[in-house]
mmCIF file of C-alpha atoms in Angstrom:
data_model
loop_
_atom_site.group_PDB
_atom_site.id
_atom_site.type_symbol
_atom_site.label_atom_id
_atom_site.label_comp_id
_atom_site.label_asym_id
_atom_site.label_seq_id
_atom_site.Cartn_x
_atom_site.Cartn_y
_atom_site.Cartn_z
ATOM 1 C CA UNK A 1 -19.620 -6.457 3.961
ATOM 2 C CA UNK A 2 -17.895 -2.845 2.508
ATOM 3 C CA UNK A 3 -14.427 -2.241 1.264
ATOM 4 C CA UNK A 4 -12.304 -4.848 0.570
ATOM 5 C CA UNK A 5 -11.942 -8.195 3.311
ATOM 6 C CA UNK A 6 -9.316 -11.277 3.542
ATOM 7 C CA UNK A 7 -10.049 -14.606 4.919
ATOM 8 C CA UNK A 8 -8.118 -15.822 6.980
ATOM 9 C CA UNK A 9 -6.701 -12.659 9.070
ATOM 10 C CA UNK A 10 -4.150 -15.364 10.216
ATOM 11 C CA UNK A 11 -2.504 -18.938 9.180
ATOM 12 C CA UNK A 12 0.104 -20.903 10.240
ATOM 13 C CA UNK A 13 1.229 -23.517 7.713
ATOM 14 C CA UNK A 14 4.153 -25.915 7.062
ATOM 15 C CA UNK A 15 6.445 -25.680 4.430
ATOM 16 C CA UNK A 16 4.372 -28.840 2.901
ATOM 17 C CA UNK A 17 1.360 -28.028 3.505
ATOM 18 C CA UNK A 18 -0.978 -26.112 0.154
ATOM 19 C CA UNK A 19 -3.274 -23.360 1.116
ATOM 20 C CA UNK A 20 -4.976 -20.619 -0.264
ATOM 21 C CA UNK A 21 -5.816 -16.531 0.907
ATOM 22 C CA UNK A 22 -8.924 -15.275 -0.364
ATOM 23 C CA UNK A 23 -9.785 -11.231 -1.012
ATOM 24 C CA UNK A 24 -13.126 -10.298 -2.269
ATOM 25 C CA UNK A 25 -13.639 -6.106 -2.603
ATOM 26 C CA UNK A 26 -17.090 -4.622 -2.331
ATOM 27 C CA UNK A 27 -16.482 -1.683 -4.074
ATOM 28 C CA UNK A 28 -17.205 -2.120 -7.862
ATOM 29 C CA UNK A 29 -13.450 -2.183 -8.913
ATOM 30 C CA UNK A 30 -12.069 -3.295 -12.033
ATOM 31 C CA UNK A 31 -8.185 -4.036 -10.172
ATOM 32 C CA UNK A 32 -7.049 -5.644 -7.900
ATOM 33 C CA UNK A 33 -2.989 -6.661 -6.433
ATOM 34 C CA UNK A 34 -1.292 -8.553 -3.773
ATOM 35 C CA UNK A 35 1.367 -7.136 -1.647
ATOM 36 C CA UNK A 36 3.825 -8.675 0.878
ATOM 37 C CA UNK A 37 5.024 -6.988 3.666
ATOM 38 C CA UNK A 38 7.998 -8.283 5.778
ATOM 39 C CA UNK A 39 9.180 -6.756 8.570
ATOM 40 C CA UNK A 40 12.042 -4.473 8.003
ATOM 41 C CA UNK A 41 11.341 -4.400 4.231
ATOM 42 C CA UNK A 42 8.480 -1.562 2.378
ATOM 43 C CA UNK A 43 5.523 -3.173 0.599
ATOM 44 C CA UNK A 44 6.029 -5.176 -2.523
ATOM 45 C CA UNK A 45 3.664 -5.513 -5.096
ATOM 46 C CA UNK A 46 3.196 -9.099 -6.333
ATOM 47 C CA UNK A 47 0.614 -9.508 -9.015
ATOM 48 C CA UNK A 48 -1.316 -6.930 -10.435
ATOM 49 C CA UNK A 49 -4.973 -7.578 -11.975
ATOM 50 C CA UNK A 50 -7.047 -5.543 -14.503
ATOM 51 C CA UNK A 51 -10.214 -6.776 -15.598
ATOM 52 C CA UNK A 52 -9.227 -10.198 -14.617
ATOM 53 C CA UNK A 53 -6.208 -10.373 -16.410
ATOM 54 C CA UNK A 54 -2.836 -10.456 -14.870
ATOM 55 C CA UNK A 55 -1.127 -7.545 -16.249
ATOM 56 C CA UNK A 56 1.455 -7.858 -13.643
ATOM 57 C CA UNK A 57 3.924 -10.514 -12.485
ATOM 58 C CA UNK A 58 6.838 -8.885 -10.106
ATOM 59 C CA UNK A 59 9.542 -12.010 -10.638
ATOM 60 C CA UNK A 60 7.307 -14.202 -8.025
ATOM 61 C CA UNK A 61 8.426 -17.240 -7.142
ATOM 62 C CA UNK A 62 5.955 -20.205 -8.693
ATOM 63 C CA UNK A 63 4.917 -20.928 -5.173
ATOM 64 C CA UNK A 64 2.826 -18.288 -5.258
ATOM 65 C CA UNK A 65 -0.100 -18.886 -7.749
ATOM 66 C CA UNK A 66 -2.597 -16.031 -8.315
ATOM 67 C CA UNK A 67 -5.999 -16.771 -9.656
ATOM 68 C CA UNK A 68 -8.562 -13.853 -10.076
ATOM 69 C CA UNK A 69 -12.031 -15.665 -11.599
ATOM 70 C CA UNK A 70 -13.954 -12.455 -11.516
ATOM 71 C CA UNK A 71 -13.141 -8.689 -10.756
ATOM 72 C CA UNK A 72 -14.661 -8.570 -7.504
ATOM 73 C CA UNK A 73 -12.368 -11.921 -5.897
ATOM 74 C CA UNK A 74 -8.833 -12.223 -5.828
ATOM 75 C CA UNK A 75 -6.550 -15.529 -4.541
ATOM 76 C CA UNK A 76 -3.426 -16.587 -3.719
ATOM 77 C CA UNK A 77 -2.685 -20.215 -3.426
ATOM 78 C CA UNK A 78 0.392 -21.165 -1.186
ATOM 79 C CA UNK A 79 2.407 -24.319 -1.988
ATOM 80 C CA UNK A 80 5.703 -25.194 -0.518
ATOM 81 C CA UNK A 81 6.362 -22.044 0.998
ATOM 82 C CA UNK A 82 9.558 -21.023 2.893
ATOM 83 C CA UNK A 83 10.078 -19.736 6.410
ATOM 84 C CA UNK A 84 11.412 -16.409 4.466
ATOM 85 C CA UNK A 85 7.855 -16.134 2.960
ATOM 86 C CA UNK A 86 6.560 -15.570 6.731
ATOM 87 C CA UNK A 87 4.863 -11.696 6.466
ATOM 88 C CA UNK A 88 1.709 -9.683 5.821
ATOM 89 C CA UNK A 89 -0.385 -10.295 3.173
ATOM 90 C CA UNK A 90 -1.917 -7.550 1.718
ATOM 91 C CA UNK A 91 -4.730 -7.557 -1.277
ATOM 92 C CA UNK A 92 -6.418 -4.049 -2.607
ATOM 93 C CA UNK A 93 -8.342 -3.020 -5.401
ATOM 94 C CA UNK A 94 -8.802 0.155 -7.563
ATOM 95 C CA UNK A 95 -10.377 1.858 -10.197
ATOM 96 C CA UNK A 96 -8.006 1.676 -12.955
ATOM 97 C CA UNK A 97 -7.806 5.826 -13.641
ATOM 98 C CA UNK A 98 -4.106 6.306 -14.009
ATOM 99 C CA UNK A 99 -2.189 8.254 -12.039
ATOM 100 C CA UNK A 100 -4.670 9.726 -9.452
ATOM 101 C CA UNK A 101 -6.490 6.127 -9.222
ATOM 102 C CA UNK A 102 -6.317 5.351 -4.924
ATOM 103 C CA UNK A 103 -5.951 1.459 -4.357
ATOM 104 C CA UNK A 104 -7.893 0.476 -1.036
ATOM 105 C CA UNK A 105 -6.360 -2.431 1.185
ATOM 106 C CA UNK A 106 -7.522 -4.893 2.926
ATOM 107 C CA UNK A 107 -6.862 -5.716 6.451
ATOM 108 C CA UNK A 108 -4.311 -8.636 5.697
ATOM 109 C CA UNK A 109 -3.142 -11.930 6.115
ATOM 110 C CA UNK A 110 -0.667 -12.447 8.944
ATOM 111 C CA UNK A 111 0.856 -15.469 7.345
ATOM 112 C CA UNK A 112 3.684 -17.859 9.699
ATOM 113 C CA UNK A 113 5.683 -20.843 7.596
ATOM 114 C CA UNK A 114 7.210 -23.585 10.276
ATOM 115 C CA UNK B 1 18.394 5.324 -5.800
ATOM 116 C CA UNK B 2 15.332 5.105 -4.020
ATOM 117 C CA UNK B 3 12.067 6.099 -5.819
ATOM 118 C CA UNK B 4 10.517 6.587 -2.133
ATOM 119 C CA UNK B 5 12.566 7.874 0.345
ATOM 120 C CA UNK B 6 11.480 8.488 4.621
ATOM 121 C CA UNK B 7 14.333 9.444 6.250
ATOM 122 C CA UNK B 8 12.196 9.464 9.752
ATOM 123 C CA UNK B 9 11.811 5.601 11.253
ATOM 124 C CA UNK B 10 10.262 7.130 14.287
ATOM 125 C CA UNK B 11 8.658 10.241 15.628
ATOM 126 C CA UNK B 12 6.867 11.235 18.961
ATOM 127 C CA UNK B 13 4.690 14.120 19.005
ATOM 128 C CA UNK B 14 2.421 15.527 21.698
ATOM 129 C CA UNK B 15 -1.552 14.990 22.124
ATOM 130 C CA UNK B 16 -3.209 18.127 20.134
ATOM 131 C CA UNK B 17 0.328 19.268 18.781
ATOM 132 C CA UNK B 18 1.070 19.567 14.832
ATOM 133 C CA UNK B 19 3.828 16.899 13.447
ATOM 134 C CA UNK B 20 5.070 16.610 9.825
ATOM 135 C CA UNK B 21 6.427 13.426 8.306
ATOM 136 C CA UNK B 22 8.633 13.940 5.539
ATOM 137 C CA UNK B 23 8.764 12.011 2.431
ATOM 138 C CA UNK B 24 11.068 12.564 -0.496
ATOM 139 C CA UNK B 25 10.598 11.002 -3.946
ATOM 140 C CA UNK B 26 12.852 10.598 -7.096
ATOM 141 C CA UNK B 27 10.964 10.303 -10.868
ATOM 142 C CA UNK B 28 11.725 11.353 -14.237
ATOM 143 C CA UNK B 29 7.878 11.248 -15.241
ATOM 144 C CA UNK B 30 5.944 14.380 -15.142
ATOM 145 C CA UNK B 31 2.817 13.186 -14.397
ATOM 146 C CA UNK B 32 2.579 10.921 -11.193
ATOM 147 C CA UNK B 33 0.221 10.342 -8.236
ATOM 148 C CA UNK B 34 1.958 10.975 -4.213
ATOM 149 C CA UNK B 35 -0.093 9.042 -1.672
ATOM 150 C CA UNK B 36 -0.084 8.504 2.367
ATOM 151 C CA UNK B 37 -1.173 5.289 4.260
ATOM 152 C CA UNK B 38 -1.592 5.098 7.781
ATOM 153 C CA UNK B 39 -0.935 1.350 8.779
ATOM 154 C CA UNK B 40 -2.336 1.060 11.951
ATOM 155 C CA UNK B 41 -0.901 -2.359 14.252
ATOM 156 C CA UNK B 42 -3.891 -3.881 13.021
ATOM 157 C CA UNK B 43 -2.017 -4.385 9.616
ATOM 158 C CA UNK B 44 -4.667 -2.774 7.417
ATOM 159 C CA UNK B 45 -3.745 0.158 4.853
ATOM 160 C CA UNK B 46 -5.657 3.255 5.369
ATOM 161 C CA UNK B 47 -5.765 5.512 2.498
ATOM 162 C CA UNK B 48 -5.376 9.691 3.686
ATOM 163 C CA UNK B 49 -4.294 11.653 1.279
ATOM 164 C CA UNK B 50 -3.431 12.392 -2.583
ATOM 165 C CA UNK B 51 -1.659 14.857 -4.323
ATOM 166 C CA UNK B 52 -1.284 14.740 -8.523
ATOM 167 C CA UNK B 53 1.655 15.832 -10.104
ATOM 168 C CA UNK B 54 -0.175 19.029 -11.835
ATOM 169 C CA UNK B 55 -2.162 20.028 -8.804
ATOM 170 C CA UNK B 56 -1.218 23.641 -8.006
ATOM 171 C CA UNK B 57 -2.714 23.135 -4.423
ATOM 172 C CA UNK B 58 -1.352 21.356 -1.684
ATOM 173 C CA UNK B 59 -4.344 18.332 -1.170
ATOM 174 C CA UNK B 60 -5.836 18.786 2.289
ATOM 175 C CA UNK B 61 -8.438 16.008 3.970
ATOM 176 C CA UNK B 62 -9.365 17.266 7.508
ATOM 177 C CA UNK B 63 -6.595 17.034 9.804
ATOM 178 C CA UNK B 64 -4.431 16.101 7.293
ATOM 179 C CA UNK B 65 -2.481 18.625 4.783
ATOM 180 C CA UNK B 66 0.011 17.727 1.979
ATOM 181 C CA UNK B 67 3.285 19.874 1.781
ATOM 182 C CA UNK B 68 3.866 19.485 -2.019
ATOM 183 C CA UNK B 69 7.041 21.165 -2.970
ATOM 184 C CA UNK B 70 7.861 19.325 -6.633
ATOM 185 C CA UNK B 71 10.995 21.524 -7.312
ATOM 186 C CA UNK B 72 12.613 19.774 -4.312
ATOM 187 C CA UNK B 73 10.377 16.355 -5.160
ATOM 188 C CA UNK B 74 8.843 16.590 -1.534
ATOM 189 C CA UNK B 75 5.730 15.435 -0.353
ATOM 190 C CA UNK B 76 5.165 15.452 3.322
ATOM 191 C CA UNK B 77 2.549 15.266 5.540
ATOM 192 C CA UNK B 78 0.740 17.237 7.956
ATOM 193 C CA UNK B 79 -1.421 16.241 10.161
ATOM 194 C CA UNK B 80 -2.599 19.095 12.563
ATOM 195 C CA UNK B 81 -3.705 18.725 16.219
ATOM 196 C CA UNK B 82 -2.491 14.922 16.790
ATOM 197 C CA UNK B 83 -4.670 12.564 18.184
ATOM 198 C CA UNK B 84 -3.916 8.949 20.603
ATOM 199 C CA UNK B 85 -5.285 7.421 17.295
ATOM 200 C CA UNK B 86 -2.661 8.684 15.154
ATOM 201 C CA UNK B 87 0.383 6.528 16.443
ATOM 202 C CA UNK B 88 0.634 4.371 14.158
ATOM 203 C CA UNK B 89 2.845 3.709 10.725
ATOM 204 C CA UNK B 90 2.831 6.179 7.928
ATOM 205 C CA UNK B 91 3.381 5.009 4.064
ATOM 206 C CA UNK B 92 4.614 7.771 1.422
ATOM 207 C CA UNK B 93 4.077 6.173 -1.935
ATOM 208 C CA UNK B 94 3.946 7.177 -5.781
ATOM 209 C CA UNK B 95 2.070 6.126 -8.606
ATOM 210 C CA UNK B 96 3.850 6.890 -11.857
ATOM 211 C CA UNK B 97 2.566 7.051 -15.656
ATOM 212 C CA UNK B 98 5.205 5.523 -17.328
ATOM 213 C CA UNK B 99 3.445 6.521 -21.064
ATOM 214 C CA UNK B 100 -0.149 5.123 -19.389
ATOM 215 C CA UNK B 101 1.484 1.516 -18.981
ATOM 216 C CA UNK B 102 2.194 1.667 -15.312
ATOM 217 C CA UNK B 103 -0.797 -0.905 -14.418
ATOM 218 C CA UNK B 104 -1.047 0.565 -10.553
ATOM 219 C CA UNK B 105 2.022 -0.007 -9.864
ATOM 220 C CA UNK B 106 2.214 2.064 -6.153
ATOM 221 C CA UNK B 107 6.102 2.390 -4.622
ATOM 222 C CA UNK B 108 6.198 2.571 -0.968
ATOM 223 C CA UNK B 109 8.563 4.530 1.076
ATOM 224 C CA UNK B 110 9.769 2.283 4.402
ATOM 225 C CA UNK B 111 7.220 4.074 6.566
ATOM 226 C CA UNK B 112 7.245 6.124 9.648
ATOM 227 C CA UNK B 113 6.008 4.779 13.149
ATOM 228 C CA UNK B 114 4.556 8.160 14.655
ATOM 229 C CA UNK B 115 3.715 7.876 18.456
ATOM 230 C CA UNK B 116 1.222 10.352 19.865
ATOM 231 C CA UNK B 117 2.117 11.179 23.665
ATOM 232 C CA UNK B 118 -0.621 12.303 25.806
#
């Protein structure tokens, strides 16, 4: 595997149900985020990891729970979602550099709450 | 105001023509990272291009040219001699310093869909 991947590319889920995304990147970076992407709205950074520790925190709602156990994997556990949190999940990692440092995405989670 | 700012939702260009997608960007920082995506329908973020702050060159990566103009806080792209493969979305975004403490924060513009006729 190279670059950065997400399991599951899709998931349907009900506003009870509990699951969890999973990013792992490949490419010996020390950061790593989730974004959500809904339609009609730009990209918005979530959480924000550096070195394993959440720097970053972007007034998510509780039912989103990041956990980032090592610098290489990345989750996001789902519980009690809303039909509003329907979108693209996006995870990507970096080099932390400043300015200049280029964060490289995965290809997504197409998540759907019933 | 908008730190990001596309003004294009859509534009159509012809197979092996030039297009440029414009991107417009509002900071008080002086030093700060531009980047393009390309989001293809597939849903994954393709990085293309960067373009510092204190670069006195426009960045260029084959086909694809940044017009930096940082008086006017532009930063659009070129991409020369358009391919089928190039329709697709289009990201402008901006890393800024904020005194070193920015923690990768990246701003996204709302994108361009660019369709490539043949």
């Amino acid at each position: 595997e190279t670059g950065v991947t997400q399991t599951p590319r899709h998931l349907v889920m009900g506003m009870t149900n509990k699951k969890s995304l999973k990013c792992e990147q490949h490419l010996g970076h020390n950061a790593m985020y989730w974004y959500k992407q809904s339609a009609k709205k730009p990209l918005e950074l979530m959480f924000v990891y550096n070195f394993k520790e959440q720097t970053e925190n972007n007034s998510v709602p509780s039912r989103f729970s990041p956990e980032c156990p090592n610098s290489s994997h990345l989750f996001l556990h789902l519980h009690t979602l809303q039909p509003e949190d329907s979108a693209l999940y996006l995870c990507a990692s970096s080099h932390v550099l400043g300015v200049q440092e280029t964060q490289y995405f995965g290809p997504g989670t197409r998540l759907l709450v019933l | 105001a908008q730190k990001i700012t596309q003004t294009q939702p859509g534009m159509f260009v012809q197979e092996k023509e030039a297009v440029t997608l414009d991107c417009t960007y509002d900071t008080s920082d002086q030093s700060y990272g531009l980047f393009w995506y390309k989001q293809p329908s597939s849903g994954e973020m393709i990085f293309l291009i960067y373009q510092g702050s204190y670069d006195e060159q426009n960045a260029t990566e084959g086909r694809y040219s940044l017009n930096f103009q940082k008086a006017r806080k532009s930063a659009n792209l070129v991409i020369s001699a358009s391919q089928l493969g190039d329709s697709a979305m289009y990201f402008c975004a901006m890393r800024e310093d904020f005194g070193g403490t920015s923690y990768g924060k990246l701003t996204f513009g709302q994108g361009t869909i660019l369709t490539v006729h043949p």
